[in-house]
Short mmCIF file of C-alpha atoms and ligand atoms in Angstrom, two decimals:
data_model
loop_
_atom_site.label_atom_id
_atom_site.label_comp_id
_atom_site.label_asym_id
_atom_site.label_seq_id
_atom_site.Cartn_x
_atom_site.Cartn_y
_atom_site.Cartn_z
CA UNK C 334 28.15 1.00 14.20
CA UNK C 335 25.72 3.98 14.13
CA UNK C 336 22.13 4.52 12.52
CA UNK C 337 20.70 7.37 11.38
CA UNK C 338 17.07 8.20 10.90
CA UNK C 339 15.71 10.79 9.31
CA UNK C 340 12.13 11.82 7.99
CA UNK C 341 9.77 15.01 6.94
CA UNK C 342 12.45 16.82 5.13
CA UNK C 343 10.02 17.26 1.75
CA UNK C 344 7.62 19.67 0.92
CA UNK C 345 4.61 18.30 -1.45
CA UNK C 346 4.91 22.10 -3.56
CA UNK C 347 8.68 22.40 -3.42
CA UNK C 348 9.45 18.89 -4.04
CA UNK C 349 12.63 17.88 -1.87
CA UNK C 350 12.39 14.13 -0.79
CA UNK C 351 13.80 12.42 2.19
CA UNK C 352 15.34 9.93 -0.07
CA UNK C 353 17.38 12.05 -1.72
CA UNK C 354 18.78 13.71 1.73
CA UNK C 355 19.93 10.17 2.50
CA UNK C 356 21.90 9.44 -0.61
CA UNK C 357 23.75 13.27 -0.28
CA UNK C 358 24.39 12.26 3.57
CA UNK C 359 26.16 8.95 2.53
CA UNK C 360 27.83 10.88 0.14
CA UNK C 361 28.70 13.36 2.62
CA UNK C 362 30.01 10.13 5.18
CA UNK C 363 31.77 8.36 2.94
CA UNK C 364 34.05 11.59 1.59
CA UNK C 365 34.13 12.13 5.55
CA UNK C 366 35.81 8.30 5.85
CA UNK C 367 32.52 6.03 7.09
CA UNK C 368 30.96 3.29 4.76
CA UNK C 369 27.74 2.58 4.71
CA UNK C 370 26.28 -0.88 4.91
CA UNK C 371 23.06 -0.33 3.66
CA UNK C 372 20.25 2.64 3.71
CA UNK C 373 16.41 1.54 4.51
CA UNK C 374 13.11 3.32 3.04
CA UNK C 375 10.06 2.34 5.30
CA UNK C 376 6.44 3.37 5.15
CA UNK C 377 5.18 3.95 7.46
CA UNK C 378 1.21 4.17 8.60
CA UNK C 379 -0.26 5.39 5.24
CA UNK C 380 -3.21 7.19 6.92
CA UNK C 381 -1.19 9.43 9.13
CA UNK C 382 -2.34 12.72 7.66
CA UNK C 383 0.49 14.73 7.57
CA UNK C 384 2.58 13.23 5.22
CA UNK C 385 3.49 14.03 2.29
CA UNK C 386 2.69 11.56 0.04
CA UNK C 387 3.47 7.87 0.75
CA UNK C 388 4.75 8.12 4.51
CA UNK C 389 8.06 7.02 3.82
CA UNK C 390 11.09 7.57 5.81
CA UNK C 391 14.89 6.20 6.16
CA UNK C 392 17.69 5.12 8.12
CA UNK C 393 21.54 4.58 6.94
CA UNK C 394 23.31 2.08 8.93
CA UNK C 395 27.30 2.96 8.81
CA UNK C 396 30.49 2.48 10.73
CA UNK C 397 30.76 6.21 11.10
CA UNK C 398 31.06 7.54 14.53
CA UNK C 399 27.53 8.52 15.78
CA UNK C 400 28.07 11.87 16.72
CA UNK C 401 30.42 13.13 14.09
CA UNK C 402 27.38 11.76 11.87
CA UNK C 403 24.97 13.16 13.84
CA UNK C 404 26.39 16.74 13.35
CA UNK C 405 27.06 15.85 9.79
CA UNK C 406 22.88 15.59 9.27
CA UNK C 407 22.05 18.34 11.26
CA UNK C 408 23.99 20.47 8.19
CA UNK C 409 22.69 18.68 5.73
CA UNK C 410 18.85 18.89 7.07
CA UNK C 411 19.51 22.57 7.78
CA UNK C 412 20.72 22.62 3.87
CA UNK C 413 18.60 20.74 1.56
CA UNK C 414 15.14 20.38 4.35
CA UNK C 415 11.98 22.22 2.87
CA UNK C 416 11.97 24.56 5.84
CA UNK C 417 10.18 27.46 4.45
CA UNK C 418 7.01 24.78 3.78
CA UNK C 419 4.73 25.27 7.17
CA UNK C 420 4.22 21.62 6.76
CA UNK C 421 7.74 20.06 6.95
CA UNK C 422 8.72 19.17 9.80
CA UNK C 423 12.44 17.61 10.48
CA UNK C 424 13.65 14.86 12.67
CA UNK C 425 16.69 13.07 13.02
CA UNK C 426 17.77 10.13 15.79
CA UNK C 427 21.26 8.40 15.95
CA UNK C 428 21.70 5.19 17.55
CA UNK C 429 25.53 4.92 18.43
CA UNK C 430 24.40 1.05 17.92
CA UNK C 431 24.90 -1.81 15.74
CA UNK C 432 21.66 -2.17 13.25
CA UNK C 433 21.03 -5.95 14.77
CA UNK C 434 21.28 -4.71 18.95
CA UNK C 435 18.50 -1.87 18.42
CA UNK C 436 16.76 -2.70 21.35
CA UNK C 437 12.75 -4.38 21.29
CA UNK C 438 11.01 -1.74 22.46
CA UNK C 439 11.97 0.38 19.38
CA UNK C 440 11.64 -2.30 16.78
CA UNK C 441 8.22 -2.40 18.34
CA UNK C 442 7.37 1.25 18.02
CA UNK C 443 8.60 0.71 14.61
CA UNK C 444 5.54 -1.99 13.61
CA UNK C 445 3.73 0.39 16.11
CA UNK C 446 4.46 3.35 13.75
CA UNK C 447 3.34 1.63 10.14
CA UNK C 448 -0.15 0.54 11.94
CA UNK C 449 -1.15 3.12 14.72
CA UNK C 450 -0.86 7.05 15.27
CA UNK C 451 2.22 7.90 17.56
CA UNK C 452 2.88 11.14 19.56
CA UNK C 453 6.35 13.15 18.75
CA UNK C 454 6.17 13.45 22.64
CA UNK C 455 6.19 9.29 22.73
CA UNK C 456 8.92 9.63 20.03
CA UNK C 457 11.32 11.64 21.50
CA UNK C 458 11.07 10.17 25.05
CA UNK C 459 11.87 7.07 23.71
CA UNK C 460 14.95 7.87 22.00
CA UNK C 461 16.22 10.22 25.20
CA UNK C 462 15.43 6.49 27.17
CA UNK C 463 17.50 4.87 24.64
CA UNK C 464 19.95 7.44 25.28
CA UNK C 465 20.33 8.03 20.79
CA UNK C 466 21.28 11.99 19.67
CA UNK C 467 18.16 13.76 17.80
CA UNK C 468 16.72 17.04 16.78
CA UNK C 469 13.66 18.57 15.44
CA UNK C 470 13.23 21.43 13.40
CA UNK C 471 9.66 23.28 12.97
CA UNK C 472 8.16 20.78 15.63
CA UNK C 473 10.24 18.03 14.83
CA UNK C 474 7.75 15.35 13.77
CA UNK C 475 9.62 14.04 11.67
CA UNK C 476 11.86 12.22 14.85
CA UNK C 477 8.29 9.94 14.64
CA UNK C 478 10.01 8.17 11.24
CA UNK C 479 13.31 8.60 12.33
CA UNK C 480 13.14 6.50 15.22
CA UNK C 481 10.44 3.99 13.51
CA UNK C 482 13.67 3.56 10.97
CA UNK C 483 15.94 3.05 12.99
CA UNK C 484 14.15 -0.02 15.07
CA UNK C 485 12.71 -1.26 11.54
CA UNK C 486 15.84 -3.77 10.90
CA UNK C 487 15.10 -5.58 13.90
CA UNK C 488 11.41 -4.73 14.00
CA UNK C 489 10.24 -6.08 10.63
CA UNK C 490 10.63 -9.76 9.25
CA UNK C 491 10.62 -9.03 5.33
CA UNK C 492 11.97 -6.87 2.86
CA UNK C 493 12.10 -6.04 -0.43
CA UNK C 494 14.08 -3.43 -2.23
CA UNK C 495 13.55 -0.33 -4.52
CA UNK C 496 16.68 1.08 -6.71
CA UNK C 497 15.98 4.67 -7.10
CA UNK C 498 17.95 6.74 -10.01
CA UNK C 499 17.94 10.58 -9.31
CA UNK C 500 18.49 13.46 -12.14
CA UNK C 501 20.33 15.90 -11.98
CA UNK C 502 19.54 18.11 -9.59
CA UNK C 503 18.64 21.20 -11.62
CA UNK C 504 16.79 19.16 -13.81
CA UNK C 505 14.45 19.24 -10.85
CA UNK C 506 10.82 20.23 -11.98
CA UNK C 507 11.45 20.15 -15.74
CA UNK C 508 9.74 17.47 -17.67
CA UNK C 509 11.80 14.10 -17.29
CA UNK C 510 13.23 12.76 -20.34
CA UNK C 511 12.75 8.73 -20.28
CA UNK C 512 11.98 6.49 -23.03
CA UNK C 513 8.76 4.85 -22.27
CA UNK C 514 9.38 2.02 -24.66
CA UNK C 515 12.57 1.31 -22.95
CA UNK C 516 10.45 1.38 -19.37
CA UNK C 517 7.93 -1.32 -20.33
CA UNK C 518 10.31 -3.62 -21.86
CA UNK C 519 12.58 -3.44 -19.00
CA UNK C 520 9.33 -4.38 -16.87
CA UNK C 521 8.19 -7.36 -18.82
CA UNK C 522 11.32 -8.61 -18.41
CA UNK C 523 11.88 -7.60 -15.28
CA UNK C 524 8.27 -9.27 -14.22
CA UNK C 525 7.74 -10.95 -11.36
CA UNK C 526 10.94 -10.26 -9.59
CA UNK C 527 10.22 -6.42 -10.47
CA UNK C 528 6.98 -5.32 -9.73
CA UNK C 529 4.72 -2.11 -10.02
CA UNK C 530 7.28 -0.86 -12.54
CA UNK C 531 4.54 -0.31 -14.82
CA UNK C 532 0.27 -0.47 -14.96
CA UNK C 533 0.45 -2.42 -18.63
CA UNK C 534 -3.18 -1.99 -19.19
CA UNK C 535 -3.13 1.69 -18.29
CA UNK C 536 -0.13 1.98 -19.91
CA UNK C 537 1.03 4.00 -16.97
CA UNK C 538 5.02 4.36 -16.22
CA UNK C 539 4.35 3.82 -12.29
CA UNK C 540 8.38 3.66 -11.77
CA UNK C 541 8.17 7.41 -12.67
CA UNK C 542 7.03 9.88 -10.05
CA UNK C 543 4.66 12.81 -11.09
CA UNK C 544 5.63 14.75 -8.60
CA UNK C 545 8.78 17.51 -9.33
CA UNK C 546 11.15 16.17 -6.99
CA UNK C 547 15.05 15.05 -7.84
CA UNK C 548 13.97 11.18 -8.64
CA UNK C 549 14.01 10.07 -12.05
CA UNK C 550 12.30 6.45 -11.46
CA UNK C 551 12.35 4.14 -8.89
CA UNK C 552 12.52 0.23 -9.72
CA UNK C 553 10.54 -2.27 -6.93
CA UNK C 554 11.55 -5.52 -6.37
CA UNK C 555 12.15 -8.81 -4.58
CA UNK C 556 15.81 -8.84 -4.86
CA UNK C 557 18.64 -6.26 -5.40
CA UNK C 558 20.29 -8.40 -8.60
CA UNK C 559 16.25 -8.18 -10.38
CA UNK C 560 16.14 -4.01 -9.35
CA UNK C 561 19.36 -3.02 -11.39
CA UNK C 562 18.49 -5.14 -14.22
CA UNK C 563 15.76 -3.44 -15.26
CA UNK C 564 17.10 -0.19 -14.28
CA UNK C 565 20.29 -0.79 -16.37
CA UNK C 566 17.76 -1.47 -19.28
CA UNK C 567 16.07 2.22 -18.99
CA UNK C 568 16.72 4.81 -21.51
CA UNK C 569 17.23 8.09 -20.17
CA UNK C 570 18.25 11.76 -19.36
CA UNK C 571 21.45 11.36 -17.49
CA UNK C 572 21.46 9.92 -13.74
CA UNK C 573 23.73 10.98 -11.39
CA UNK C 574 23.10 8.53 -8.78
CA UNK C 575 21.50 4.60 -8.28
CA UNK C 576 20.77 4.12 -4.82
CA UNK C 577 19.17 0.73 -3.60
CA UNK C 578 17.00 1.01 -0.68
CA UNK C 579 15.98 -2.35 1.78
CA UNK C 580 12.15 -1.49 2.29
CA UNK C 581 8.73 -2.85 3.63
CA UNK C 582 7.05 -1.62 0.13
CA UNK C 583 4.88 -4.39 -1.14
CA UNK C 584 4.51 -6.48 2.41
CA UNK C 585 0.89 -5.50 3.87
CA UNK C 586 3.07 -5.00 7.26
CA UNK C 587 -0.11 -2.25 7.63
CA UNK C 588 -2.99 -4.68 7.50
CA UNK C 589 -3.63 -6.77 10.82
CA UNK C 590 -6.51 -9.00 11.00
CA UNK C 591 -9.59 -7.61 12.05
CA UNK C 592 -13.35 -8.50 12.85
CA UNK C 593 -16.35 -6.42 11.55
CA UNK C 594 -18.38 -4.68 14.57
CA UNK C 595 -14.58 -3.96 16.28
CA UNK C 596 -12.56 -2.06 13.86
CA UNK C 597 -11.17 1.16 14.30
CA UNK C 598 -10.83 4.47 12.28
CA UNK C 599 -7.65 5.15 10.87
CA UNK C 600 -6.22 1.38 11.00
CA UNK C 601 -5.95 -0.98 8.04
CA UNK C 602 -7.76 -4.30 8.56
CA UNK C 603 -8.01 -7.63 6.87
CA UNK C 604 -11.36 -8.88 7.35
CA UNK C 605 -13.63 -11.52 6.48
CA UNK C 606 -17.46 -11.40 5.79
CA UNK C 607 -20.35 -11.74 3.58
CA UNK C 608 -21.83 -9.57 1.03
CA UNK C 609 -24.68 -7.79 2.63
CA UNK C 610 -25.95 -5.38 -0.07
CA UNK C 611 -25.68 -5.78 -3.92
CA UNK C 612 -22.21 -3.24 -4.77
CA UNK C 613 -23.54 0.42 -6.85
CA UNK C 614 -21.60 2.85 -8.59
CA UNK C 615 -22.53 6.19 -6.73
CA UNK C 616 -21.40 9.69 -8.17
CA UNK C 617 -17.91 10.29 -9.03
CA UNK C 618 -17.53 6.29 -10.10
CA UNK C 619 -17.12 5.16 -6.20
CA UNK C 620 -18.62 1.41 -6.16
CA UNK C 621 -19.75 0.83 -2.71
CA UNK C 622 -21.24 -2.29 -1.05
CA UNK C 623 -21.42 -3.64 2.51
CA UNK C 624 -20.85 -6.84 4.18
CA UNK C 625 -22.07 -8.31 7.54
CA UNK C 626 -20.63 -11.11 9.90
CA UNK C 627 -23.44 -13.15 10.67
CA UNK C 628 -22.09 -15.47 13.04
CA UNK C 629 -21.31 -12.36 15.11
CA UNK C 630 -24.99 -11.12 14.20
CA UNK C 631 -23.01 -8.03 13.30
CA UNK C 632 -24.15 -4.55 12.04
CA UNK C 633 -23.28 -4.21 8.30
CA UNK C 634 -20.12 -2.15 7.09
CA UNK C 635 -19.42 -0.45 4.02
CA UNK C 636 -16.93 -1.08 1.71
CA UNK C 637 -15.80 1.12 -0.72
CA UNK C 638 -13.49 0.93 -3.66
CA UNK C 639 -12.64 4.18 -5.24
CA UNK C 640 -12.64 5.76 -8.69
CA UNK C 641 -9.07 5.84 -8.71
CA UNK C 642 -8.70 1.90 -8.23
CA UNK C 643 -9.96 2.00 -12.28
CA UNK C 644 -10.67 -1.73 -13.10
CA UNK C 645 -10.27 -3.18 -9.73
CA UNK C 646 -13.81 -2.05 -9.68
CA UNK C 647 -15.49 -4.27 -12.39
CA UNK C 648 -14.57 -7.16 -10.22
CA UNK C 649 -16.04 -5.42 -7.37
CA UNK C 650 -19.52 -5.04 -9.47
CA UNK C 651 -19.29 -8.48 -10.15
CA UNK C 652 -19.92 -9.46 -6.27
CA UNK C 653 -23.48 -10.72 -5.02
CA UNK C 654 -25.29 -10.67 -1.89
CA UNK C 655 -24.39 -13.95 -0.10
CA UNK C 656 -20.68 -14.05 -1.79
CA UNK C 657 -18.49 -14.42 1.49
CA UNK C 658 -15.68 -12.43 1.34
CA UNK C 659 -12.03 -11.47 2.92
CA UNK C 660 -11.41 -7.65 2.72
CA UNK C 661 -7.93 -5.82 3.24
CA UNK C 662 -7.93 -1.71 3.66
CA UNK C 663 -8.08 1.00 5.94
CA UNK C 664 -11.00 2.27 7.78
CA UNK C 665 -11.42 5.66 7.38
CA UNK C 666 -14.95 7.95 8.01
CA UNK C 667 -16.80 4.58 8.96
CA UNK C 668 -16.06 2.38 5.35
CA UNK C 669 -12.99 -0.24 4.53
CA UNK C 670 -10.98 1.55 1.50
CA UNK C 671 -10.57 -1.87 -0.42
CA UNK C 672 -7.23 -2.39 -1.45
CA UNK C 673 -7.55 -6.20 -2.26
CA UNK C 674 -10.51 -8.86 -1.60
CA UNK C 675 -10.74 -12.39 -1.98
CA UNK C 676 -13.65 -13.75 -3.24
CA UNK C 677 -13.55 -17.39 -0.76
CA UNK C 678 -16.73 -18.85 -1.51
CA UNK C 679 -19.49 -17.81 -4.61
CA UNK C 680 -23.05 -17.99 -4.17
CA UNK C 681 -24.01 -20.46 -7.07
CA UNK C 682 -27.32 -20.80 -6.40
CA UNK C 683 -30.15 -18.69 -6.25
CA UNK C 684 -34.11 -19.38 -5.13
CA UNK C 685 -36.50 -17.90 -7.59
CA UNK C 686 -39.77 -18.58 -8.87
CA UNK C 687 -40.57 -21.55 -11.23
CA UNK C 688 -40.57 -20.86 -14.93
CA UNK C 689 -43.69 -23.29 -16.50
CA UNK C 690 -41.98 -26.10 -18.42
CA UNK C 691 -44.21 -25.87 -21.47
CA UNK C 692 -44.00 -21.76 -22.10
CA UNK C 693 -40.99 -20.95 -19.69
CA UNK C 694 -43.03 -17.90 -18.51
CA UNK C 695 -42.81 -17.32 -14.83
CA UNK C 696 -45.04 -19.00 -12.68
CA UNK C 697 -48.18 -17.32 -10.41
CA UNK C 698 -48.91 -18.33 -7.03
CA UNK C 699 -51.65 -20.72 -6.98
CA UNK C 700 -52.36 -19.50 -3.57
CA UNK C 701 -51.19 -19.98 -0.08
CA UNK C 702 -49.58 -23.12 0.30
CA UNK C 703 -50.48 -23.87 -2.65
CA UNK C 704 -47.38 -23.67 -4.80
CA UNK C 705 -47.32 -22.19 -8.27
CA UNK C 706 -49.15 -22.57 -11.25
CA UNK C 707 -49.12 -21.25 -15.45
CA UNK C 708 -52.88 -20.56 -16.03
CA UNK C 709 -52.09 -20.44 -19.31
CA UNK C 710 -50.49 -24.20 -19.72
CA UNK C 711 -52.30 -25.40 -16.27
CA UNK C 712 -48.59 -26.79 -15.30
CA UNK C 713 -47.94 -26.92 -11.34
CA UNK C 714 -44.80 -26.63 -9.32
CA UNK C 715 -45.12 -27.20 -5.23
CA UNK C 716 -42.58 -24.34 -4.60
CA UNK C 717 -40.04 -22.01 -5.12
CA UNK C 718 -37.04 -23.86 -7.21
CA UNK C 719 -33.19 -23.39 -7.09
CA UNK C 720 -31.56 -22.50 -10.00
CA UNK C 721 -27.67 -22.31 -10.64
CA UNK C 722 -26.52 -18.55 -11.45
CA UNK C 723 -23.93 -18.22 -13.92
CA UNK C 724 -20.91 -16.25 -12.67
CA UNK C 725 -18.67 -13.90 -14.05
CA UNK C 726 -15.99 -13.86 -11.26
CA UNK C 727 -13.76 -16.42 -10.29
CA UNK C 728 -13.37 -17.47 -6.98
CA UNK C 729 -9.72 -15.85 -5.57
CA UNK C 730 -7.98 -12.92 -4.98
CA UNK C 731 -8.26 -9.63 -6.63
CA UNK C 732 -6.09 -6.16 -6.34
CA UNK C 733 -6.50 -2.45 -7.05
CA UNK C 734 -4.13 -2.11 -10.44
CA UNK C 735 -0.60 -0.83 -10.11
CA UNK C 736 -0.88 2.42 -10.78
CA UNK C 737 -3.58 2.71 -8.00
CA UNK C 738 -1.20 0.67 -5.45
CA UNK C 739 -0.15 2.06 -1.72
CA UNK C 740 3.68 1.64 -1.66
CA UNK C 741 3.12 -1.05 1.58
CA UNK C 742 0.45 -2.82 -0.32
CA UNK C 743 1.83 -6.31 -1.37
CA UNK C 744 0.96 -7.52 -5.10
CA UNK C 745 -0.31 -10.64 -5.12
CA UNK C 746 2.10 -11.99 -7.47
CA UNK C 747 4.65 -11.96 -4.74
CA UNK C 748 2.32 -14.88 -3.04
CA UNK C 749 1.64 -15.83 0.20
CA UNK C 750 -2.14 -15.39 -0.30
CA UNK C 751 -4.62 -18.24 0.70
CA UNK C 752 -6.67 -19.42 -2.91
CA UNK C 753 -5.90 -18.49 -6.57
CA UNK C 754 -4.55 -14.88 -7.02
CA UNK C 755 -5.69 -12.51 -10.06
CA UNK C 756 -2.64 -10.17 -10.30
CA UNK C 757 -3.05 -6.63 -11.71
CA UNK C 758 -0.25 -5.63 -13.81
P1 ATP P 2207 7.53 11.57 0.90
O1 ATP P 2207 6.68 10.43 0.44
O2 ATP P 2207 7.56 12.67 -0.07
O3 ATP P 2207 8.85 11.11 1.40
P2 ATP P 2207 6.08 11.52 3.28
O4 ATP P 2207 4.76 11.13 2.69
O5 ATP P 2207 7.00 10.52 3.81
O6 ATP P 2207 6.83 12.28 2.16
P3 ATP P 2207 6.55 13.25 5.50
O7 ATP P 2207 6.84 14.61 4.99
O8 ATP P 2207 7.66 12.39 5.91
O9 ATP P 2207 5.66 12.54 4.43
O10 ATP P 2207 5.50 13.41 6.69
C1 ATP P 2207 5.01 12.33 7.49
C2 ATP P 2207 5.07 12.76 8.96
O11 ATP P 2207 4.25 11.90 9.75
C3 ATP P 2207 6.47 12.68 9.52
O12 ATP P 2207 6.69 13.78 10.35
C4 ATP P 2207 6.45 11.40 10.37
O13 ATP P 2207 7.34 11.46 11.46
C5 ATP P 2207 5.01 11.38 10.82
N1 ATP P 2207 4.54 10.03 11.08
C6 ATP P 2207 4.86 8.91 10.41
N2 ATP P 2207 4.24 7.84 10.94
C7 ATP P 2207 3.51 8.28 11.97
C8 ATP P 2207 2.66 7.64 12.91
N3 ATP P 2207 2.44 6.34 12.87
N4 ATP P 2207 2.07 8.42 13.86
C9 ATP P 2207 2.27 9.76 13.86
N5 ATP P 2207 3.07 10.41 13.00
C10 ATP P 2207 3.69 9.69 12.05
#
């Protein structure tokens, strides 16, 4: 057995994708005499800077020989690869091994490689150690994802799948041609196994890439069967070529668990806390607010959801000081970028001054320790009162919409969340 991986073949301007390279090197392997058992799309850590767009990149597992395929995607790079872009940079690694013996200290620079910033230095000593065939053009970064593909089979303990339908190629950078009713019909039907097919209230086709680029839509889902369902049920310009892709989309595999007062800058976190400061829209629609750990007496932190996330944000206005709080996102420049929250416990209550029970004007002091008074009714009250607070939020779990989603973010409607979930759809 052999696997390939291969990454930073696109250009954002020119529009190749590293997807696509993989389904024309398959292609090229099975006219060549190999099969292939199954091709992987993993993002990886989605605030590595230099990618493209969603920090994706793939691995084919085949019975092809390993170095007759290894010469076989040095061509092909060399071929379809965005060279003249300054900012691609190609990699390739080939493991002359089965998918299931990759050894543990690449399936661990795999889950090292979708949470923390790796060197191509670490890379590429690594794979020389493991003794697997690779190159790098214009740097050669790109061997980063390659080998973080290849150990993600053994490395990672869920998957989902994506079927992704290409256009002909020199449709590439026209307009795509897709009937949108077709798209959301498909999706309802499609929904739950199919997810983030479509943003219904935005009325958004997120299956379909903006981006000029040789896909035509790509379907997201829990099982293979659910993915070519809905993608059978799409109306469209002619496709050339389904390819379904095993992939960590829609699994969190980037969040690990995290305590305010000891997170880091460029790592996603799940964290819990309580709501420190009242959330406010600032310029550009940004809500920000910031929550504290007080058994850790901790400093507060902000949290920030962005104009993009749309309506993910009235829930986030919703949220009062005292509200305690689980956070997912990544820290970047010193605030969480909220992805999801749960709302765990509500403040209910609130202390306030009495209202007279005659008038139901608010009460004066009567003086120190003297409790309150209404001068007008002469009605007394020995102190402050609580009073319920009506609510607007449910307690639970909340999510930036679809169209607004990272491609490793998990919807809640796949489950596993503690609490009620409030999917986004
Ligand atoms: P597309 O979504 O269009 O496929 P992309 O967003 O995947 O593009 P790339 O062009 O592949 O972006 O660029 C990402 C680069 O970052 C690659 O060279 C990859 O090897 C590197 N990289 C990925 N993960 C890490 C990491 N954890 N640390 C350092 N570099 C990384």
């Amino acid at each position: 057995m052999t696997v390939i991986g291969l990454d930073d073949t696109d250009s954002r301007t020119r529009g190749m994708c590293t997807t696509y390279l993989a389904t024309q090197l398959s292609k090229a392997i099975k006219q060549a005499g190999g099969s292939i058992t199954r091709q992987l799309l993993i993002r990886l850590n989605p605030a590595i800077e230099f990618k493209t767009r969603g920090n994706a990149a793939v691995a084919i597992h085949t019975d092809f020989n390993a170095t007759t395929a290894f010469e076989i995607t040095q061509d092909l790079i060399e071929e379809y690869a965005e060279m003249s872009d300054v900012n691609t940079s190609p990699g390739v690694v080939v493991s002359p091994e089965s998918p299931d013996a990759i050894p543990e200290v690449i399936s661990q620079f795999s889950f090292k490689a979708i949470r923390e910033r790796i060197s191509i230095e670490r890379a590429s000593e690594l794979a020389s150690t493991a003794g697997y065939a690779q190159q790098g053009w214009d740097g050669g970064r790109g061997r980063i994802g390659a080998l973080a593909a290849i150990g993600a089979w053994t490395g990672l303990d869920s998957w989902t799948f994506e079927q992704i339908a290409y256009r002909e190629f020199d449709r590439c950078g026209t307009p795509r041609s897709i009937d949108t009713n077709s798209v959301f019909t498909a999706a309802e039907q499609g929904y739950p196994q199919t997810w983030d097919t479509v943003d219904r209230e935005a009325t958004e086709t997120v299956c379909v890439p903006a981006a000029p680029g040789p896909i035509l839509f790509g379907i997201r889902g829990d099982s293979i069967a659910a993915t070519t369902t809905v993608a059978d049920a799409i109306e469209s310009e002619p496709v050339v070529q389904r390819t379904v892709f095993y992939t960590n989309q829609g699994t969190d595999q980037h969040l690990r668990d995290g305590k305010i007062g000891a997170l880091e800058e460029n790592k996603a976190y799940r964290v819990g806390g309580e709501v420190h400061t009242a959330p406010s829209t600032g310029p550009g629609g940004h809500v920000t607010f910031k929550i504290i750990d007080h058994r850790r007496n901790t400093a507060p932190f902000t949290c920030i959801a962005f104009e993009p996330t749309k309506r993910f944000r009235d829930h986030v206005r919703l949220l009062r000081v005292g509200d305690r709080l689980t956070v997912c996102g990544e820290v970047s420049a010193g605030s969480i970028k909220l992805e999801k929250f749960a709302l765990e416990e509500r403040v209910e209550s609130a202390i306030t001054t009495p209202n007279c029970p005659e008038c139901s004007r608010t009460m004066k002091s009567a003086g120190r320790q003297q409790g309150y008074r209404c001068r007008r009714c002469n009605t007394r009250e020995p102190g402050k009162v609580t009073v319920p607070i009506e609510r607007d939020i449910e307690p639970g779990w909340y999510e930036v919409p679809p169209q607004a989603r990272r491609h490793i973010a998990k919807p809640l409607v796949r489950g596993g969340f503690n609490g009620e979930i409030h999917p986004s759809r």
